Every structure is written in structure tokens, then in C-alpha cells.
XYZ file of C-alpha atoms in Angstrom:
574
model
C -43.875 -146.352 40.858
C -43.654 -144.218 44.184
C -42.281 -141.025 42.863
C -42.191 -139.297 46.618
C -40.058 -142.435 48.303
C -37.075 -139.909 47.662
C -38.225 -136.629 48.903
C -39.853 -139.088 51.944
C -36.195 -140.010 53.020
C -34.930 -136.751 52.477
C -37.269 -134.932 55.001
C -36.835 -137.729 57.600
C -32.890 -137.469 57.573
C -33.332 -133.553 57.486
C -35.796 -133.973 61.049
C -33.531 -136.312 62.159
C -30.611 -133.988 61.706
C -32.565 -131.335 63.037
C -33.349 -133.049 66.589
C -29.362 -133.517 66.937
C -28.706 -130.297 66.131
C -31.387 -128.876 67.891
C -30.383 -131.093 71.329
C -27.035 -130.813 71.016
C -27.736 -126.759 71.347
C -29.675 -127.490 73.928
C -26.889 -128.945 75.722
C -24.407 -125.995 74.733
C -27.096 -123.574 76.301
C -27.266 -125.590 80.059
C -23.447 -125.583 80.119
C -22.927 -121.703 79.173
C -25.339 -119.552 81.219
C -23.497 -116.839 79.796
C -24.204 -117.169 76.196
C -27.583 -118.653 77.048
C -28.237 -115.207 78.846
C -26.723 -113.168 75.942
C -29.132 -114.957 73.201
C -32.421 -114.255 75.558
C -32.849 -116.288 77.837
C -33.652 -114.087 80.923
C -33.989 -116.898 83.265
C -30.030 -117.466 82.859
C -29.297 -114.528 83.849
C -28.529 -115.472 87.659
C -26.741 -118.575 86.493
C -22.953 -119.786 87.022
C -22.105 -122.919 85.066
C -23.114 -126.172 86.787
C -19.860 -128.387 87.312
C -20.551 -131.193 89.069
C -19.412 -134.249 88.536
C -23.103 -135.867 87.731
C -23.865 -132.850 85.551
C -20.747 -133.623 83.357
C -21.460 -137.016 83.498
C -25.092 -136.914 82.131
C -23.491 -134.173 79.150
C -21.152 -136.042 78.493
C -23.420 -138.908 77.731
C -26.150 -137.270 76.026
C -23.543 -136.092 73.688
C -22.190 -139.687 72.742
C -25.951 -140.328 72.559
C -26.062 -137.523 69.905
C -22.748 -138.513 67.834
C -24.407 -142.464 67.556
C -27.371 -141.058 66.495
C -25.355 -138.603 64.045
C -23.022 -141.285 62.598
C -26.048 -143.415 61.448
C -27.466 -140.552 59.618
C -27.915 -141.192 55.954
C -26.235 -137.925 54.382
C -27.202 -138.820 50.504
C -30.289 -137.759 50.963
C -29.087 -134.216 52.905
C -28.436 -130.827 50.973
C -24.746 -129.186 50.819
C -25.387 -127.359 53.607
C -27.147 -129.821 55.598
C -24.378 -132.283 55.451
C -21.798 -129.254 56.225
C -23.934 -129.129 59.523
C -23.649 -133.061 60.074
C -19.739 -132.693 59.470
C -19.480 -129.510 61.778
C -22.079 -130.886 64.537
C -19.526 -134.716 64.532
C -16.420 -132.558 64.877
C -17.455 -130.663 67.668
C -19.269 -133.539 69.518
C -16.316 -135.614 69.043
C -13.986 -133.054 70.300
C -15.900 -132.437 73.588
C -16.250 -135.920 74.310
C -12.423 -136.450 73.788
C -11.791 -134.029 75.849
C -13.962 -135.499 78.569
C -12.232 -138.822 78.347
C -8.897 -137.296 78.708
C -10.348 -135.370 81.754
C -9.616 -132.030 80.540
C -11.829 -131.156 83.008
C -9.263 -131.540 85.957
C -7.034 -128.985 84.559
C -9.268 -125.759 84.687
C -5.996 -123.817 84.468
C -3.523 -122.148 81.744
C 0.236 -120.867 81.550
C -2.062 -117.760 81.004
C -4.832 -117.646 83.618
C -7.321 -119.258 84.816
C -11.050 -120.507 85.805
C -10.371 -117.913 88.817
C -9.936 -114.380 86.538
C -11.904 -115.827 83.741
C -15.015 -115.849 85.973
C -14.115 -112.364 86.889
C -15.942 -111.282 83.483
C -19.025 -111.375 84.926
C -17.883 -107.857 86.286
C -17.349 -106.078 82.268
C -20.830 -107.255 81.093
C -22.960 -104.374 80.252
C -25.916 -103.131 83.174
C -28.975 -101.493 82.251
C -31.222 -101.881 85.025
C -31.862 -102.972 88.688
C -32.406 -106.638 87.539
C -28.722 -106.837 85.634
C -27.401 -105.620 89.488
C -29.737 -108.296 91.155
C -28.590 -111.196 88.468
C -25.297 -109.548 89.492
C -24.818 -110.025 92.757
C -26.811 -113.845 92.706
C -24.142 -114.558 90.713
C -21.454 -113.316 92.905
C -23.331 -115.228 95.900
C -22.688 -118.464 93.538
C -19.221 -118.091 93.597
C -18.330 -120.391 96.170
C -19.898 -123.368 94.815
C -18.389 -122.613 91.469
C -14.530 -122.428 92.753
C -15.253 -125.438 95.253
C -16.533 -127.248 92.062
C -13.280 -126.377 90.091
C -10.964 -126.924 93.222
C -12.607 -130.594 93.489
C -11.416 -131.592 89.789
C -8.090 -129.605 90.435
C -8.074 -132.108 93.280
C -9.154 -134.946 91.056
C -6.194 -134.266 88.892
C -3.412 -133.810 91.394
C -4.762 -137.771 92.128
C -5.017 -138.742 88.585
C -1.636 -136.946 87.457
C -3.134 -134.235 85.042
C -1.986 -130.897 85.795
C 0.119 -128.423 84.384
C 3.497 -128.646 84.337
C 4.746 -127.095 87.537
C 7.122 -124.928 85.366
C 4.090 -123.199 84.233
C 2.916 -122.419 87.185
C 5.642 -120.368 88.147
C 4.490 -116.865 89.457
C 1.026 -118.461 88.708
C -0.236 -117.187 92.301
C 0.495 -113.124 91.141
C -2.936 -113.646 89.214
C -4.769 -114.577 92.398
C -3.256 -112.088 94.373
C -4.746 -109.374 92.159
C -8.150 -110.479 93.620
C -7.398 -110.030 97.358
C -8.281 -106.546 98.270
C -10.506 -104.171 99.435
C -13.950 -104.725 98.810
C -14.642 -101.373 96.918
C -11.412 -101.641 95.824
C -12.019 -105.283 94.298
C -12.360 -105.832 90.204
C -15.650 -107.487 90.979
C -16.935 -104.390 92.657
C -16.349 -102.759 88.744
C -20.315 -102.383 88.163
C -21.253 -100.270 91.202
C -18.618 -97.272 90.434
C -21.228 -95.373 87.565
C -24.454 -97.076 87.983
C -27.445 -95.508 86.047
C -29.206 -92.792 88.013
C -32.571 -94.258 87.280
C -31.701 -97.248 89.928
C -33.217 -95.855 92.910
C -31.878 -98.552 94.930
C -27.998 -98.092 93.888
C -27.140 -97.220 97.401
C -28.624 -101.243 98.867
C -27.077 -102.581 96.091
C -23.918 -101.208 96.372
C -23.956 -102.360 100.636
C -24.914 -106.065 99.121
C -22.134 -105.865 96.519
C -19.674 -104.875 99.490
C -21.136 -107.496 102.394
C -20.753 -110.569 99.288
C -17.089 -109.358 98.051
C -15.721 -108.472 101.197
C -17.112 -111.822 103.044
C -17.210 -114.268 100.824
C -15.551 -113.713 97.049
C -12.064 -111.982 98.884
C -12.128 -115.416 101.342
C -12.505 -117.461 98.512
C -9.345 -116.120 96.902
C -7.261 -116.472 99.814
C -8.114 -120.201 99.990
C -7.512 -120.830 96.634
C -4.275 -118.700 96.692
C -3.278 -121.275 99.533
C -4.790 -124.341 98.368
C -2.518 -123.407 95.042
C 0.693 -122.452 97.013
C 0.452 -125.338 99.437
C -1.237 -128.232 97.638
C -1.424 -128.209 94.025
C 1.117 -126.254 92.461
C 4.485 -128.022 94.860
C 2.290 -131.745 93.234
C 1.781 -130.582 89.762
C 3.839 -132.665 87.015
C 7.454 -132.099 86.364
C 7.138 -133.124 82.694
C 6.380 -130.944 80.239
C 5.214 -132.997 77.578
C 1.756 -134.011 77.100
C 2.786 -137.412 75.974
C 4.047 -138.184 79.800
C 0.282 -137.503 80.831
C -2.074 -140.820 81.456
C -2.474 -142.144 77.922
C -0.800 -139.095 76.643
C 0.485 -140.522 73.299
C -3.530 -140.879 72.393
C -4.116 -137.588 73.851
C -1.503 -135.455 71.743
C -2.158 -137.365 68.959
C -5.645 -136.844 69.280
C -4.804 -132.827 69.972
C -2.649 -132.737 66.585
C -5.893 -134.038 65.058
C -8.376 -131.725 66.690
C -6.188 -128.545 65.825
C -5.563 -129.252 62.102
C -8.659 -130.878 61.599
C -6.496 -132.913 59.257
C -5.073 -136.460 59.269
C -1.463 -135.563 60.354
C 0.934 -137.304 62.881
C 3.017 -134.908 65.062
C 5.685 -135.822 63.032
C 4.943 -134.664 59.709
C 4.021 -131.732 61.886
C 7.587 -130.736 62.849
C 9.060 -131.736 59.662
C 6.484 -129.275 57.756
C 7.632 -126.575 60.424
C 11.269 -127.024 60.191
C 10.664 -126.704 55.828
C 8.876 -123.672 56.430
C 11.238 -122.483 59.116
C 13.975 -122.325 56.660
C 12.038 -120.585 53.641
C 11.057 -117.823 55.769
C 14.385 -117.254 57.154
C 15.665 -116.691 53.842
C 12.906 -114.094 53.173
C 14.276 -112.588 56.988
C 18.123 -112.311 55.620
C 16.974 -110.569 52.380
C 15.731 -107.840 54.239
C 18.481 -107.093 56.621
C 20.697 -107.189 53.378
C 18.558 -104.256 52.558
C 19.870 -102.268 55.781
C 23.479 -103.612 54.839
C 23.840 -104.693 58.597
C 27.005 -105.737 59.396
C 26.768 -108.823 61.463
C 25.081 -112.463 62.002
C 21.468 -113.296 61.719
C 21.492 -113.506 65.691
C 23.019 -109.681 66.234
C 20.335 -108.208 64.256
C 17.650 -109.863 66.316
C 19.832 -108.572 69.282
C 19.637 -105.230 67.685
C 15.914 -105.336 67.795
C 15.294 -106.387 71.048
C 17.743 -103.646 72.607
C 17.286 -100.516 70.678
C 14.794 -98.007 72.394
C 13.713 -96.729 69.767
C 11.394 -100.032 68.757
C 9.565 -99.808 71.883
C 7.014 -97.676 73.255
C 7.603 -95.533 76.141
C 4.164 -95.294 77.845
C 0.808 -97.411 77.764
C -1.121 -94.359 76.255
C 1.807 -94.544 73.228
C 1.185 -98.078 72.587
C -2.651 -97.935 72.763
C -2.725 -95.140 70.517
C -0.260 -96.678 67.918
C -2.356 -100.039 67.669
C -5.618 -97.764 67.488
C -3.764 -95.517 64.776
C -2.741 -98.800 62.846
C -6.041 -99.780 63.163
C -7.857 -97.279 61.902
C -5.854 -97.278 58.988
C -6.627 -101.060 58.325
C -10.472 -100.214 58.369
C -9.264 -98.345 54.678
C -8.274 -101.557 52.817
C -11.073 -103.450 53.983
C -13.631 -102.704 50.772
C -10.636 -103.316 47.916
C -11.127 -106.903 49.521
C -14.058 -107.863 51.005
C -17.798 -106.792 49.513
C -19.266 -107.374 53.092
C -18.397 -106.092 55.776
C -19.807 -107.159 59.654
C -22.171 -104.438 61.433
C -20.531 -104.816 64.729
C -17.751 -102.243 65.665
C -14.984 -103.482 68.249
C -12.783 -101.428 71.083
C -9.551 -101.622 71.923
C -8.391 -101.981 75.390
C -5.153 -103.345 77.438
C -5.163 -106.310 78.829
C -6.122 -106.992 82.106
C -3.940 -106.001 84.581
C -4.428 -109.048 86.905
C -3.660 -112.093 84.118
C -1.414 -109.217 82.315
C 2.518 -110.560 83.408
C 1.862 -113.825 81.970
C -0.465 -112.946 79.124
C 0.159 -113.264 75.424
C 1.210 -109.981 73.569
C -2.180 -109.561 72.162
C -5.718 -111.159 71.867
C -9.062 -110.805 70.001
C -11.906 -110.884 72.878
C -15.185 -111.337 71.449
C -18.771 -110.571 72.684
C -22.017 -112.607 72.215
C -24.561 -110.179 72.967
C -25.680 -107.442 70.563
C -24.528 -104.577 72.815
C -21.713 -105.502 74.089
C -18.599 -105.263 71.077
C -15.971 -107.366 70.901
C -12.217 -106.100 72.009
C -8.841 -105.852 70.816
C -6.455 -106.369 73.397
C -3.503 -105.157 73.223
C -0.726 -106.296 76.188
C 1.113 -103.352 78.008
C 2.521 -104.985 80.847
C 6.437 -105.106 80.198
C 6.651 -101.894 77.897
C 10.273 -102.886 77.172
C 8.735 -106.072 75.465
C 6.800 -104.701 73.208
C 8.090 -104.056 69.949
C 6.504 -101.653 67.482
C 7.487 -103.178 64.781
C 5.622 -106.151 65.138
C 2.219 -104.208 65.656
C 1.024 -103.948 62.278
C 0.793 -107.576 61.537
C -0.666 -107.898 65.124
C -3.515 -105.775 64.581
C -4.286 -107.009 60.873
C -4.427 -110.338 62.867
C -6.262 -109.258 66.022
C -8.497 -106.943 64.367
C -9.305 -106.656 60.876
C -9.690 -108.400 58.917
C -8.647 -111.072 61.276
C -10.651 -112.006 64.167
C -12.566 -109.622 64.552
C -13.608 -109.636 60.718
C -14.329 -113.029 60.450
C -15.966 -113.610 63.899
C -18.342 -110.671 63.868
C -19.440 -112.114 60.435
C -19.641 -115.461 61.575
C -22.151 -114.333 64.058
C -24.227 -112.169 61.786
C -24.765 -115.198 59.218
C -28.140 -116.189 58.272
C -29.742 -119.451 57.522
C -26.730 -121.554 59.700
C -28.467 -122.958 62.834
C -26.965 -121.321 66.108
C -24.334 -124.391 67.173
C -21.783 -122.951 63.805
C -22.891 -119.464 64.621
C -21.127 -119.538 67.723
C -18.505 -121.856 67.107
C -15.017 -121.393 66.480
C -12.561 -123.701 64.858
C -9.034 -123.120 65.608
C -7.089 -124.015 62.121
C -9.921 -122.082 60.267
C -10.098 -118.603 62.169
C -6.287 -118.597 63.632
C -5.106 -119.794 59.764
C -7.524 -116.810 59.003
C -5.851 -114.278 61.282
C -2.514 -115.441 59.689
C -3.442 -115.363 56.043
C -4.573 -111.416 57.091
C -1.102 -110.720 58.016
C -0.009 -111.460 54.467
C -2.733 -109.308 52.949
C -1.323 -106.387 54.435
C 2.070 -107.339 52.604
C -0.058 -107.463 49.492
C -2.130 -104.354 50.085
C 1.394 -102.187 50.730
C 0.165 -101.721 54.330
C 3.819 -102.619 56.437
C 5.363 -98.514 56.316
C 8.845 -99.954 56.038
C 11.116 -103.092 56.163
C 11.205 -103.077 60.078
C 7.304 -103.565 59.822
C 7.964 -106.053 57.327
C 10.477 -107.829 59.039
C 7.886 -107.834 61.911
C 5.521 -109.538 59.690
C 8.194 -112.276 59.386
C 8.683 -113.110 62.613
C 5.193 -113.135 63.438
C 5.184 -115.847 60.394
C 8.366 -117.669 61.588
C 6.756 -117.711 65.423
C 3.892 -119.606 63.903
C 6.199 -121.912 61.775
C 8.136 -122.384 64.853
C 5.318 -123.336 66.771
C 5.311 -126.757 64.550
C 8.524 -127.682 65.523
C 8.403 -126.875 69.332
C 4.885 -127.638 69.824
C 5.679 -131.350 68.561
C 9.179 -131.042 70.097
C 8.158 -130.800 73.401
C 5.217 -132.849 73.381
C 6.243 -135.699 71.057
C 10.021 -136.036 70.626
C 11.750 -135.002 73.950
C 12.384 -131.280 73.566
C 13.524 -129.554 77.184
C 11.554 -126.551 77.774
C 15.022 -124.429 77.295
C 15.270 -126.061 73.682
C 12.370 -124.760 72.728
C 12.737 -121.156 73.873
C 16.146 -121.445 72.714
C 14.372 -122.542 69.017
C 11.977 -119.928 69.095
C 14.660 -117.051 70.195
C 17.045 -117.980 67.766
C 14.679 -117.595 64.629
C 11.780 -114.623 65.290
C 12.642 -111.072 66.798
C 10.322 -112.221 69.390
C 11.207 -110.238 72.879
C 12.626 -113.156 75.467
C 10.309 -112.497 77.448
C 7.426 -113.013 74.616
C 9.539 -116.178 74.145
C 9.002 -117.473 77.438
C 5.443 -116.898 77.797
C 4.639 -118.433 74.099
C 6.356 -121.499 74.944
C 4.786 -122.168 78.738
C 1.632 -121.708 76.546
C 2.614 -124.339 74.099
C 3.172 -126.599 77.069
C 0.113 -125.903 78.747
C -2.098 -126.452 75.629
C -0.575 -129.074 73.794
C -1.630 -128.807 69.988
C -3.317 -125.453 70.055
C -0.186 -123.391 68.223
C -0.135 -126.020 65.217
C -3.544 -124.257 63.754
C -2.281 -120.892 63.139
C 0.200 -122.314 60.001
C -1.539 -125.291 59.105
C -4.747 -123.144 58.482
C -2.609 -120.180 56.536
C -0.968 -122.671 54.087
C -4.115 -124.257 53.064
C -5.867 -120.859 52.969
C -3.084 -119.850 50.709
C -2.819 -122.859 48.721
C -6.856 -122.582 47.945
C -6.656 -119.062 46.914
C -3.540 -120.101 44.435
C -5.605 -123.059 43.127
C -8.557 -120.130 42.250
C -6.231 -117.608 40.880
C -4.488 -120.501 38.315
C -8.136 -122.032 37.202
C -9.842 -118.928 37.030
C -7.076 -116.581 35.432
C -8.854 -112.955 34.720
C -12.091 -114.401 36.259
C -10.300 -114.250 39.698
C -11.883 -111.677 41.783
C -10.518 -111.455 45.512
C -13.177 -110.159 47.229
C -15.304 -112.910 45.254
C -13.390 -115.336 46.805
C -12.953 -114.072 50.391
C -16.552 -114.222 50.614
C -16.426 -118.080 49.731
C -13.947 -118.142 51.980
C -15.883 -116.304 55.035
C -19.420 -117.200 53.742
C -19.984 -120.706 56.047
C -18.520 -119.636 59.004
C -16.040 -121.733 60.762
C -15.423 -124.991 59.364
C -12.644 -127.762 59.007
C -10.155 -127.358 56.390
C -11.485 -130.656 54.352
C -14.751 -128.559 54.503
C -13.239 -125.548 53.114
C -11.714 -127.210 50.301
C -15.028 -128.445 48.691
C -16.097 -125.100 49.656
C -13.805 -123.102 47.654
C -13.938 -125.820 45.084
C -17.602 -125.173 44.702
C -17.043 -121.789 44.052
C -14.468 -122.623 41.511
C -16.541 -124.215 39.564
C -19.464 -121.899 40.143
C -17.807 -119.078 38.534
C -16.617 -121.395 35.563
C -20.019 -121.647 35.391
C -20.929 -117.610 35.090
C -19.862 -115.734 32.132
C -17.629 -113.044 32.791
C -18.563 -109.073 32.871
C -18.652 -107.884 29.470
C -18.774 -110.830 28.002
């Protein structure tokens, strides 16, 4: 009898998965120069990404190559873990070659920004020494190629009829506008203001970084400001709903999938939204009955979103309060968690130039070990920025949201580098959610206004089911949603607006946050009730953290693994 047939199959499926994995990194590595760069590969350092068509062509077929090759993988023979990688590796594969046939590519462009300020990171990375200035300004040399790459598939999707709504668009060109100025004046010119006195060469550099912004980056603005203005954004699509787009049915329906990572149809989307909609409302009328407000649902929201005294009255104020509320966060961290991630993070307003249309607040992350990951925190439109929602924004935001979980999704050992740096939507937004809630639980919200912010930062995301799937799969107007949203959360209107032109311009995105939270929720219930006095939180937020970002069917054998695992142990004292 051949005793080693088994362990024979085993190792060949483990290479096999191994030389996916392996390529399929390979591939992430050649399309992000960036993160390429940031993991130590000095030779990226000059790079832009590569957008031509051929280029996306040839990825795009090496990674249906991969998935074949993936999906004809025997997993018996694979470990847990190994066939958590095969899962992770099919979802994300899948997902960017969707994406690719639905020519996502053509629409390098958001309600919020854009492929023309995202670029403009380049200028925040950190610079240690002459070579960081030379990659530097290579980089900036390669801008023209890179915008008259993006312009061409803007181009391509004016022809093909994918573009953003043009409602989205409106006051779109304010963010390209920022670029135009003086050279020395220009964000990209950033670097050059404190470079290290050992560069003996600062003052050549700094002429080069001048000559490059002044003749070609600051022209290549004003053509795309114009190309935008006169071309692309009068053509862009009048519908709003991504089932109006070239097979958009299969598209949002394919989103819906993506974003949930579950087998739902838009529809028992919205009707799971409009459910939740009304339980948390209820929750929202018990508290104003606690300030024995006389009048509707809709004057207290009024009340809110017109009383000074909610809002901040400088930038400094509202920096300070979300660094204050931060801080204090930082204390209930070990009463919940028994690891903690080794990166710190900043906080910091967001940038002025995508600022008008931005959302109130966003987690930016970093990839390389000395650069930390920010907190941004919105203070463009003081008079839209309620206090009272800024608890549960920075428990979301920060910690132990994003930042939490990312940071110690990156500091993970033993996962191979494709799940290291990956993010899943309905696991880490559900995540940032579900973090929200633990402040209710830890006594953190210092009084019902901060609770009732917490509510409408949970109704906005149970809204989201019902206008994201409104607009996009049963007809909604634009004004119906915003009208929607405004009538349930304390949301300023001008929040409002911005959250739903988002929703239109990333169809399926907004249905993670509450699909994630409820299963997060309904896994730790399903611990507590099986594991009665054996139930230790911080036991299970480390099941719940300790594989990085995965799908939610993933996380559910994951947390019943560790239900059973500590059925298994015998408990302290015992």
C-alpha cells in the first residue's frame, strides 16, 4: 500500500497554489509601483502605473489565466488556511476581472475626486535622501503620459457610454482648479519647502522641481480642466442609475455581489434596509422622548442641523475635538482587544483641493513602515459639521475601526502578502460599523446627543440599502434619495448631498458597511449564547481580526472554528 500517495497530492496542490498566489502578486506589484516601492523594491521607485491599453489587456488575461488554473485546484487536500487563501485569491481575481469586463477602467473618476488629485500623493510620501528627490521628480516628468493614458479611456467611455452621471460632476472642475498655480506655489512642489540639509544639491533640485511643474504638470491641468469642461463632462450620462449603463443590470448585480460578498439580489437589499430603517428609528424617538422635545421627528433633526452650538467654530476646534475623542478611545482599547497593532496614526484635514466634495471623514492608510496611516477629518463647510456625530466617527475612522484592524492586518504573520494588503469592503467597513456600537457598550457616547449621533451614523448606513438599490435598481430620482436620507439621519444637507452623488458614482459600495455589521453582530451573539460564561470578548475579537480581511462566508467558519475551539478548552479554574 503507498502510504505517501496522500501527503504526495497534498504538496503538489500546496505548489500549485503557491505559483498562483505567488503570480498573481506578481501582477499586483507591476500594476502598483507605489506599493511595489513601499515593500522594497528600489527599482520602482521612479515608476507611475503603466495604463495602456495592451498592458491591461495582457493583466487582464494573465489573471483569467490564474482563476482557471485556481478553480481546478483540488482543495481536499489543502490546510484551513491554505484553502482560506484559494477562497480570498478567487474573490479578488474574479472581482478585478469583472471589473475589467465592465470597463471600469473608462471611468477613472468619483463624485469625490479623481485619478488627477489622487496622483497628487506622490507629493506626501516621506524623503530621506537625494535619490527619493530624483525618483521624485522622474515621476513628475511621467506625468504626462499617465493623464494622456487616463484621458484616452475617459475618451473611450464618453464613446462607449460609461461615465459618471453628469449630476455628479457638478462643480467637479473646482478640484482641478486647485492644481493650476504657481509653480512654488503648486501642491506638487510640497517636498522642496524643508528638504534635509544633508542634500547638497537641494538648490538644482528645487530649479528641476520648478522647470517640470511650471512647464509641464500646471499645462497638463489646464488641458484636462478643458478637456473636462468642454468634452466630457457636457457628454457624460444623464442617468443616474447604474442599471442604464451597457449591460448594467449584470453590472449592479454583479456590484451587490462583490460588496456583500454574499448571494443577495438588490432587492432583498432594500427590503433588509427599509426593516432596519424602521427599528432604528424607534431607538432615535426614544431618545428625543428623553429631552421631552416638543415637536415631530423632522423638527428635531431641524433642530440639529441649525443650532450653533453643535458645530464647531474654527478648523483648529474641530481637529482638536476629534484628536481629544481620540485619545480617549486609545483607553478602551485593552478591556477589548489583547493585541494591539505597533503602528501609530495622525490626524489631519482633508485635503483642501478634493475637500468641497469630500466625505465627512476617511481612514487613509500607509504601506510603508515609516510613513503612518491618517485620520482625516473634513473641515471644509464648518457649518456642516456636527459634533455630535464625531464620536462614532472617530471609533469608526480610527480605533478600533480602520485604523485598528488595517494596521493589524498588515502586521500579520504567516498570510502571504496578496491578504496582507487587501481590503474587503463588507469585512473592514462592517468592522468600522460594529466599532461604533462598542463605544455604546463601553459607555464611551458623553450624552444622548452623542448617542443620537451614533444613530444616525447607523440609520445613514441602513439607509444606504434602500437608496443605493433605489437608485440603481428600482427607479429612485436622485432628489428621492436625498430626500430618504434627510428625512431619517441628522445628517447635515449638505453631507446628504455628497453621500448620495457618492452612492451614484459607486454603485454597490455603501451596501457593505450594514451588511458586514449585522453579520459581525449576529456571529458575536451566536458565541455569547453557545459559550455562556466561557465568552470572552477580547477572545473573540481576535478570531474576529486574526485572518485579516476576508468574505463574510469566510468569517463564519472562522468564528465557528473558534466556537468550537473553546468548547474544546476547559475553562480557568476549572
Amino acid at each position: 500500500m503507498n502510504t505517501t500517495a496522500p501527503q504526495v497530492k497534498s504538496e503538489s496542490a500546496n505548489r500549485q497554489l503557491n505559483q498562483i498566489i505567488e503570480q498573481a502578486w506578481a501582477i499586483t506589484l507591476e500594476e502598483s509601483p507605489s506599493l511595489s516601492y513601499a515593500l522594497g523594491n528600489n527599482q520602482a521607485g521612479n515608476q507611475l502605473p503603466d495604463l495602456a491599453p495592451l498592458t491591461l489587456k495582457k493583466a487582464a488575461d494573465k489573471k483569467r489565466d490564474l482563476l482557471s488554473r485556481l478553480k481546478r485546484l483540488p482543495l481536499a487536500p489543502l490546510s484551513t488556511q491554505e484553502r482560506m487563501n484559494a477562497e480570498l485569491l478567487q474573490y479578488q481575481l474574479q472581482n478585478q476581472i469583472d471589473k475589467y469586463d465592465f470597463h471600469r477602467h473608462y471611468v477613472p473618476l468619483s463624485a469625490e475626486s479623481g485619478f488627477h488629485a489622487e496622483i497628487s500623493r506622490i507629493a506626501k510620501s516621506k524623503f530621506h535622501n537625494q535619490q527619493d528627490y530624483q525618483n521624485y521628480l522622474d515621476k513628475l516628468a511621467a506625468l504626462p503620459t499617465y493623464f494622456a493614458q487616463q484621458t484616452y479611456w475617459l475618451k473611450q467611455g464618453l464613446k462607449h457610454h460609461i461615465t459618471p452621471p453628469q449630476v455628479v460632476l457638478d462643480g467637479f472642475d473646482a478640484s482641478i482648479e486647485a492644481f493650476i498655480t504657481p509653480a512654488e506655489q503648486s501642491i506638487y512642489f510640497t517636498p522642496f519647502h524643508n528638504m534635509p540639509t544633508h542634500i547638497t544639491n537641494a538648490k538644482q533640485l528645487k530649479q528641476q522641481a520648478i522647470n517640470i511643474i511650471q512647464n509641464d504638470v500646471v499645462p497638463l491641468y489646464q488641458d484636462f480642466l478643458l478637456f473636462m469642461r468642454d468634452q466630457y463632462i457636457p457628454n457624460a450620462s444623464r442617468s443616474i442609475a447604474a442599471s442604464d449603463l451597457p449591460k448594467g443590470k449584470q453590472f449592479y448585480a454583479n456590484r451587490v455581489a462583490h460588496y456583500t460578498t454574499l448571494a443577495m439580489t438588490a432587492d432583498e437589499v432594500h427590503q433588509l434596509g427599509l426593516k432596519e430603517v424602521a427599528r432604528i428609528k424607534k431607538e432615535m424617538n426614544s431618545i428625543i422622548e428623553q429631552f421631552a422635545f416638543k415637536g415631530s421627528f423632522a423638527d428635531f433633526l431641524h433642530d440639529l442641523r441649525t443650532d450653533p452650538k453643535f458645530y464647531p467654530k474654527t478648523e483648529l476646534e474641530l481637529l482638536k475635538e476629534a484628536s481629544f475623542i481620540a485619545k480617549k478611545a486609545d483607553a478602551m482599547l485593552p478591556k477589548y482587544f489583547s493585541r494591539l497593532p505597533r503602528m501609530p496614526y495622525g490626524i489631519a484635514p482633508v485635503p483642501a483641493e478634493i475637500a468641497p466634495k469630500y466625505t465627512t471623514g476617511r481612514y487613509s492608510g500607509s504601506n510603508r513602515d515609516d510613513q503612518a496611516g491618517y485620520y482625516w477629518v473634513n473641515t471644509y463647510a464648518l457649518d456642516k459639521r456636527p459634533l455630535y456625530e464625531l464620536e462614532a466617527l472617530t471609533l469608526h475612522e480610527a480605533v478600533p475601526g480602520h485604523h485598528l484592524q488595517i494596521a493589524l492586518n498588515k502586521e500579520l504573520e504567516g498570510l502571504p502578502n496578496f491578504r496582507r494588503y487587501s481590503y474587503i469592503s463588507a469585512f473592514g467597513e462592517g468592522w468600522g460599523l460594529y466599532s461604533e456600537y462598542l463605544g455604546l457598550e463601553a459607555g464611551f457616547y458623553k450624552d444622548p446627543y452623542s448617542n443620537f449621533g451614533r444613530l444616525t451614523y447607523e440609520m445613514w448606513r441602513a439607509a444606504r440599502l434602500v437608496v443605493d438599490t433605489g437608485m440603481h435598481a428600482k427607479g429612485w430620482s436622485r432628489q428621492q434619495a436625498i430626500d430618504y436620507m434627510a428625512g431619517n439621519t441628522a445628517l447635515s444637507l449638505h453631507n446628504v448631498t455628497t453621500e448620495i452623488d457618492r452612492y451614484i458614482a459607486w454603485p454597490g459600495q455603501a451596501l457593505s458597511y450594514k451588511i458586514g455589521e449585522l453579520t459581525i453582530k449576529r456571529l458575536r451573539q451566536d458565541a455569547e449564547t453557545r459559550l455562556g460564561d466561557q465568552f470572552d470578548i477580547r477572545k473573540f475579537h481576535d478570531a474576529l481580526l486574526g485572518n485579516g480581511s476576508v468574505t463574510l462566508s469566510i468569517l463564519e467558519q472562522q468564528i465557528e472554528r473558534f466556537i468550537q475551539s473553546q468548547l474544546k478548552s476547559p475553562q480557568d479554574g476549572a
